[in-house]
PDB file of C-alpha atoms in Angstrom:
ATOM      1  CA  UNK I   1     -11.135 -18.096  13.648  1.00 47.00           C
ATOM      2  CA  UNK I   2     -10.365 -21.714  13.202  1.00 47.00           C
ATOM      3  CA  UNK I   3      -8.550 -20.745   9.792  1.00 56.00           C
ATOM      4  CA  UNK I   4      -5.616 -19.090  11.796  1.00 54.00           C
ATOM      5  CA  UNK I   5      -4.950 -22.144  13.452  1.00 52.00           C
ATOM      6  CA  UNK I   6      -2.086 -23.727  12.666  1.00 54.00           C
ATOM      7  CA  UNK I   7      -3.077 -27.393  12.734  1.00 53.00           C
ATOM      8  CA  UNK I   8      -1.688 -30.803  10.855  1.00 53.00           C
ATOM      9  CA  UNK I   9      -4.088 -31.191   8.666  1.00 53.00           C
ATOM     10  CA  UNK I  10      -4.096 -27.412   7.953  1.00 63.00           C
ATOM     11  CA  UNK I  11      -2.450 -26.813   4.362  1.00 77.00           C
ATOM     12  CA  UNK I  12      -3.220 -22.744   4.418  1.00 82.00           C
ATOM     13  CA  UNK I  13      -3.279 -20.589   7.709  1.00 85.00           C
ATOM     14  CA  UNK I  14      -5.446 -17.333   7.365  1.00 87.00           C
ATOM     15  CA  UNK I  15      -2.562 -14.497   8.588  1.00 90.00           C
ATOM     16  CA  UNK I  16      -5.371 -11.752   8.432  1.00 91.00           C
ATOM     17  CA  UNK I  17      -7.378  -9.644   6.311  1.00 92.00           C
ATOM     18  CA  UNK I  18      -7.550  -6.068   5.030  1.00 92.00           C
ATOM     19  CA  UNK I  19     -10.289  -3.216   4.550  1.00 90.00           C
ATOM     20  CA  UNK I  20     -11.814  -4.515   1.447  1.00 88.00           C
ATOM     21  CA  UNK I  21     -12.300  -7.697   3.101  1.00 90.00           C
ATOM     22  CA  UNK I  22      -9.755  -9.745   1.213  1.00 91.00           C
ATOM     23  CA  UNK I  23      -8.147 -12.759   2.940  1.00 92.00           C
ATOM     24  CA  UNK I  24      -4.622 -13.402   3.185  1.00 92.00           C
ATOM     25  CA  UNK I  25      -3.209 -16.427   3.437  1.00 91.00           C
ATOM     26  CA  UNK I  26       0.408 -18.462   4.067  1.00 89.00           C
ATOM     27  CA  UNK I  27       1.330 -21.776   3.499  1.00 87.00           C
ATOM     28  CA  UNK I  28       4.666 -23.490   4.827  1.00 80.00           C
ATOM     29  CA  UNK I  29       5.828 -25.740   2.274  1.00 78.00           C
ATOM     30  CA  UNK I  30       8.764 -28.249   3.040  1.00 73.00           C
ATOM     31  CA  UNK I  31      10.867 -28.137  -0.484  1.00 76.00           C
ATOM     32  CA  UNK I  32      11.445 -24.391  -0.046  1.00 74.00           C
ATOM     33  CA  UNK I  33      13.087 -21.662   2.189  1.00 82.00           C
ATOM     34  CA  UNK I  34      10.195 -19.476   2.906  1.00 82.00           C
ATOM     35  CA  UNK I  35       6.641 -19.991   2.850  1.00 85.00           C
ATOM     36  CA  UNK I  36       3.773 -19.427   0.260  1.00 87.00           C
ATOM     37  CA  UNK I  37       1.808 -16.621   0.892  1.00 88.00           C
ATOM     38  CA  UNK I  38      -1.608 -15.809  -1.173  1.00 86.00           C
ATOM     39  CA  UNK I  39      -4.649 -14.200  -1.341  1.00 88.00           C
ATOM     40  CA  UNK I  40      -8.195 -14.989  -1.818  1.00 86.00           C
ATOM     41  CA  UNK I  41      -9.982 -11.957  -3.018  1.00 86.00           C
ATOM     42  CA  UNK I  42     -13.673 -11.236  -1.661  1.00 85.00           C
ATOM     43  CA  UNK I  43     -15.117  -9.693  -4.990  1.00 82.00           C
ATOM     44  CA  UNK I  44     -14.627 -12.514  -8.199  1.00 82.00           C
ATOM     45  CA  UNK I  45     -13.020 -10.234 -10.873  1.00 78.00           C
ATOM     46  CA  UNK I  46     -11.903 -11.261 -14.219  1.00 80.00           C
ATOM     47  CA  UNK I  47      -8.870 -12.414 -14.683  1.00 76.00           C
ATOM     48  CA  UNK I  48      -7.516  -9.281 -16.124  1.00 80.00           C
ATOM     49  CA  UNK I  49      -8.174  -7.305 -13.472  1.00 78.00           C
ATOM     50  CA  UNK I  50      -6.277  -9.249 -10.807  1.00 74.00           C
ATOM     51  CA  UNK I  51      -3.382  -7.454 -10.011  1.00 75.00           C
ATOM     52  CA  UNK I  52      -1.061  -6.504  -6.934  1.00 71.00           C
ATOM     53  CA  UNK I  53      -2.425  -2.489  -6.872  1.00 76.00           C
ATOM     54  CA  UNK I  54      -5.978  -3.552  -5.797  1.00 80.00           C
ATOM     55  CA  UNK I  55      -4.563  -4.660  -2.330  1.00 86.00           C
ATOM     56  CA  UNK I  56      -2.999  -2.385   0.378  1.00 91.00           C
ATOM     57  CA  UNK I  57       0.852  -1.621  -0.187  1.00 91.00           C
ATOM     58  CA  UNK I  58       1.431  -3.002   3.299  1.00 93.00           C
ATOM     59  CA  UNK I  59      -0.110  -6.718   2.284  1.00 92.00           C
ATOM     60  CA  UNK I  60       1.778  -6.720  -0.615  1.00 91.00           C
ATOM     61  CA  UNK I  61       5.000  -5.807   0.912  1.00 93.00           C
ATOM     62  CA  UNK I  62       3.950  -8.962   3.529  1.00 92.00           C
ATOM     63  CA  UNK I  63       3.094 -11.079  -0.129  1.00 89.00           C
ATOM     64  CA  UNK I  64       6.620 -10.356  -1.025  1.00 90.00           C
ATOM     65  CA  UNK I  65       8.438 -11.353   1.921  1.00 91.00           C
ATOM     66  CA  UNK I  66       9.606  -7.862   2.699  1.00 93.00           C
ATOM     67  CA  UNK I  67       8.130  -7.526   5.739  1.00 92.00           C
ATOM     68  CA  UNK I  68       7.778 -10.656   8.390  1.00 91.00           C
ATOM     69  CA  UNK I  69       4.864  -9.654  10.387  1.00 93.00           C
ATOM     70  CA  UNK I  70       1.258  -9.453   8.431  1.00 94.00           C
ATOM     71  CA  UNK I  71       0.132  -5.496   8.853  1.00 94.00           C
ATOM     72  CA  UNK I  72      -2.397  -5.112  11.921  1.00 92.00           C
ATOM     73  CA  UNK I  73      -5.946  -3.478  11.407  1.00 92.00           C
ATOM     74  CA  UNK I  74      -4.910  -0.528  13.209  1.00 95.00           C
ATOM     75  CA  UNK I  75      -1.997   0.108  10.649  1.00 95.00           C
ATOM     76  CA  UNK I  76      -4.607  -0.056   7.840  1.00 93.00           C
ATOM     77  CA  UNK I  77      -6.643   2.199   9.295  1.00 95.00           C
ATOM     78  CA  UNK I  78      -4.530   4.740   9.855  1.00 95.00           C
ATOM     79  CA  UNK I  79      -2.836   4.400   6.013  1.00 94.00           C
ATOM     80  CA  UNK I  80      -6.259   4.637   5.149  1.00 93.00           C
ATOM     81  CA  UNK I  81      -6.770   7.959   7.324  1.00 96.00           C
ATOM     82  CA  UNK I  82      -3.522   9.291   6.067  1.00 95.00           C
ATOM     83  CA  UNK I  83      -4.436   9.131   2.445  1.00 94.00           C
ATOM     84  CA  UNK I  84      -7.805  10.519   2.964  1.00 95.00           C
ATOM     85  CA  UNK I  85      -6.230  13.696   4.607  1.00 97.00           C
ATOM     86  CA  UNK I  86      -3.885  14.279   1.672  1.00 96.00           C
ATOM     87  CA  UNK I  87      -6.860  13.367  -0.960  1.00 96.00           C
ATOM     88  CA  UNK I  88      -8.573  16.283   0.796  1.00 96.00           C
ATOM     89  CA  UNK I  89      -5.111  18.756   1.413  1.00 96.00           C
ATOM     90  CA  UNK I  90      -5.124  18.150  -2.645  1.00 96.00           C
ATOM     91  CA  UNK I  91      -8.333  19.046  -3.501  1.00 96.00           C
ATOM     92  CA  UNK I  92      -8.331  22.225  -1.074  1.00 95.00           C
ATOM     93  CA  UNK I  93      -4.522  23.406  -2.624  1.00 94.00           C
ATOM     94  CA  UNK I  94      -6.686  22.930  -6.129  1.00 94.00           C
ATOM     95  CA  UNK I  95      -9.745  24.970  -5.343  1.00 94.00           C
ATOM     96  CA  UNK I  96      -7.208  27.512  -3.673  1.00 92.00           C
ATOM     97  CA  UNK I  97      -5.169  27.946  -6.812  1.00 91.00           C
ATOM     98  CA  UNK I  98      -8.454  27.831  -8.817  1.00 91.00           C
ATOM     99  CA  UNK I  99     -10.028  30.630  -6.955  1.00 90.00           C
ATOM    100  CA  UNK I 100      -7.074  32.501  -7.237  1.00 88.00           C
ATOM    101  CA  UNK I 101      -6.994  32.307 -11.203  1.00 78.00           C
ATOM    102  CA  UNK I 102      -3.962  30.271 -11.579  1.00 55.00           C
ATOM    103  CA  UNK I 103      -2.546  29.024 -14.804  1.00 56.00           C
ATOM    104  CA  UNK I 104      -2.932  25.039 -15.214  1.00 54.00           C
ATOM    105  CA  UNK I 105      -0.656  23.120 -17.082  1.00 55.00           C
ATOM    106  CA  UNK I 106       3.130  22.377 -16.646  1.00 54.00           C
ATOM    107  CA  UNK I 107       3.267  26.480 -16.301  1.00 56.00           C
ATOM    108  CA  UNK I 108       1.309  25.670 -12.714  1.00 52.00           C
ATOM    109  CA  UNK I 109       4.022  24.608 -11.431  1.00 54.00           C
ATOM    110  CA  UNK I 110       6.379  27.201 -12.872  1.00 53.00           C
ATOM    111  CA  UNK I 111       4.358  29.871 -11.543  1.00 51.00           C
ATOM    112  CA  UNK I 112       3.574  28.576  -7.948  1.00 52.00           C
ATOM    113  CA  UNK I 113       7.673  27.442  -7.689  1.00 52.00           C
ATOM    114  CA  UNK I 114       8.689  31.077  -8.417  1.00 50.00           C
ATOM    115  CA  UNK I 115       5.945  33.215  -7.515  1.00 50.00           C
ATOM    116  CA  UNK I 116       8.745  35.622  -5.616  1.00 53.00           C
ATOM    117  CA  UNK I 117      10.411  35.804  -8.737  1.00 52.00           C
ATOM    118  CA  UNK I 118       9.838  38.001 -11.877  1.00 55.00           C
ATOM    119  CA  UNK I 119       8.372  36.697 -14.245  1.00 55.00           C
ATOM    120  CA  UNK I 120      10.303  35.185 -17.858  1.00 60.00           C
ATOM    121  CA  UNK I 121       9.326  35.897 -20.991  1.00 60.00           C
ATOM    122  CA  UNK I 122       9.617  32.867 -23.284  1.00 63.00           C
ATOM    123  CA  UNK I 123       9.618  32.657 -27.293  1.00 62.00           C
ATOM    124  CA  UNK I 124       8.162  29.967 -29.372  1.00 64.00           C
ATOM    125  CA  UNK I 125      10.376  27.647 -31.024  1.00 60.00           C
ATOM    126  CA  UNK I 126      11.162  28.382 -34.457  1.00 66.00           C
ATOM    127  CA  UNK I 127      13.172  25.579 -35.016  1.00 64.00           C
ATOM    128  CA  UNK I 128      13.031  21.776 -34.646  1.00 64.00           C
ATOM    129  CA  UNK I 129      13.354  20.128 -31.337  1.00 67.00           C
ATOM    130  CA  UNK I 130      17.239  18.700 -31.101  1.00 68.00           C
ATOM    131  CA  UNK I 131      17.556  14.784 -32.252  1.00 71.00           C
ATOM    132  CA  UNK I 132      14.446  15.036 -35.227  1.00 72.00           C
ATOM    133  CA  UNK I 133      17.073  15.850 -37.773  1.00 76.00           C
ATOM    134  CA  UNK I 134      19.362  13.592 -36.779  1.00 73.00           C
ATOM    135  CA  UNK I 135      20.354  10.609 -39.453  1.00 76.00           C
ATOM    136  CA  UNK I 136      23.078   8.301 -38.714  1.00 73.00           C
ATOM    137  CA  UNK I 137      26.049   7.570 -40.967  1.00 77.00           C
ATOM    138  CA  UNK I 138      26.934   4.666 -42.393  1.00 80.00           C
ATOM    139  CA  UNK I 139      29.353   2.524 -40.202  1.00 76.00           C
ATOM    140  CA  UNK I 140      30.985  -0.871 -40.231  1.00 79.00           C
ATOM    141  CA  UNK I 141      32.379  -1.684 -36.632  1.00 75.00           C
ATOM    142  CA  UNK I 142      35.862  -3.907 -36.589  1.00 75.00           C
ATOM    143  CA  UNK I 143      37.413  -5.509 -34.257  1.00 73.00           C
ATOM    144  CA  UNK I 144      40.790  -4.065 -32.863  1.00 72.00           C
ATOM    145  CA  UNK I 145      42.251  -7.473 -33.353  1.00 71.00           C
ATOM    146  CA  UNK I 146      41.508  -7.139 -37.146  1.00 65.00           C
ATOM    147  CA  UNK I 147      42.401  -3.161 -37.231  1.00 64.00           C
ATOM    148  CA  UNK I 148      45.714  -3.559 -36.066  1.00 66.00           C
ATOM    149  CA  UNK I 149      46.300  -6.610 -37.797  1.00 68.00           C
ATOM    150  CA  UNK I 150      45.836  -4.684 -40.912  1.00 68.00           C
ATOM    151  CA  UNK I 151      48.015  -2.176 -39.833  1.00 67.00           C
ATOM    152  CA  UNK I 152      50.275  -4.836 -39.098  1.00 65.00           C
ATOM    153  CA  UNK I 153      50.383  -6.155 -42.293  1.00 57.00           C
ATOM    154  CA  UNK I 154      50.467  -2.790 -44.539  1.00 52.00           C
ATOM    155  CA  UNK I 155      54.294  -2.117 -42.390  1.00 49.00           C
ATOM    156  CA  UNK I 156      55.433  -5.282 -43.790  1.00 48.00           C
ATOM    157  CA  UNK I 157      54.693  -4.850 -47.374  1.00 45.00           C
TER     158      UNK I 157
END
C-alpha cells in the first residue's frame, strides 16, 4: 500500500497490478514531458522471453502512454471473461463443424462462406504460378537531364 504513495523520497509509485500478479510502476522524471512507466514482472524469465505480449493489452496501452488512467481490476476481469467466452464459442463452432464432417483447410472457409451456393468445380494448375518465370531485362536508368541533353546535342550536329 505504501508503494502507491506518492512521497519525496519516493522515486517509483506502484499505479497497480494485473492478473498474473505483475506490478506496474511510474516514475515522474523532471528532464522529460511525460513520465516513466515500467514493470516489474512476478515470475524471473530469461531475458528472451521478456516481451510486451505476456502482459494484458490494456497495461501496455497504459506503458505506452495511450491511455492516462492505469486499467482497474474490474476491467481485467471482465477482458479476461470476454476472452474465455470466445475461447469456448471457438471450440464449440469447431466441434460443430467437426461433427458435421466439414472440410478443413482454406476450403473451410470456402464452404461455410457459401454453403447457400452451388458448389464450383476447380482444376489443378497445369501451369506455373504468375511471377516464377519472370527474368528482368537488362536496364541502365539516366537521368532526364542527361537524356535530353543528348538529344540536345544530336539537333546541333
Amino acid at each position: 500500500m505504501w508503494k502507491a504513495l506518492r512521497l519525496p523520497w519516493c522515486k517509483d509509485v506502484l499505479a497497480g497490478a494485473d492478473l498474473d500478479g505483475n506490478l506496474y510502476f511510474e516514475r515522474s522524471v523532471r528532464s522529460a514531458q511525460r513520465s516513466r512507466r515500467h514493470v516489474m514482472y512476478k515470475k524471473n524469465m530469461p531475458v528472451a522471453e521478456y516481451s510486451d505480449q505476456t502482459i494484458p493489452i490494456q497495461w501496455q496501452a497504459w506503458m505506452r502512454h495511450t491511455r492516462k488512467q492505469p486499467p482497474t481490476i474490474q476491467e481485467l476481469l471482465q477482458d479476461a471473461e470476454r476472452r474465455r467466452k470466445m475461447a469456448e464459442n471457438v471450440h464449440r463452432l469447431a466441434t460443430k463443424e467437426a461433427s458435421q464432417g466439414a472440410v478443413s483447410g482454406p476450403e473451410a472457409a470456402h464452404a461455410t462462406s457459401s454453403s447457400h451456393s452451388q458448389p464450383q468445380k476447380t482444376t489443378p494448375r497445369t501451369s506455373p504460378p504468375p511471377g516464377e518465370s519472370f527474368e528482368p531485362e537488362g536496364w541502365v536508368p539516366t537521368s532526364s537531364r542527361r537524356a535530353a541533353a543528348r538529344s540536345g546535342n544530336d539537333d546541333r550536329d
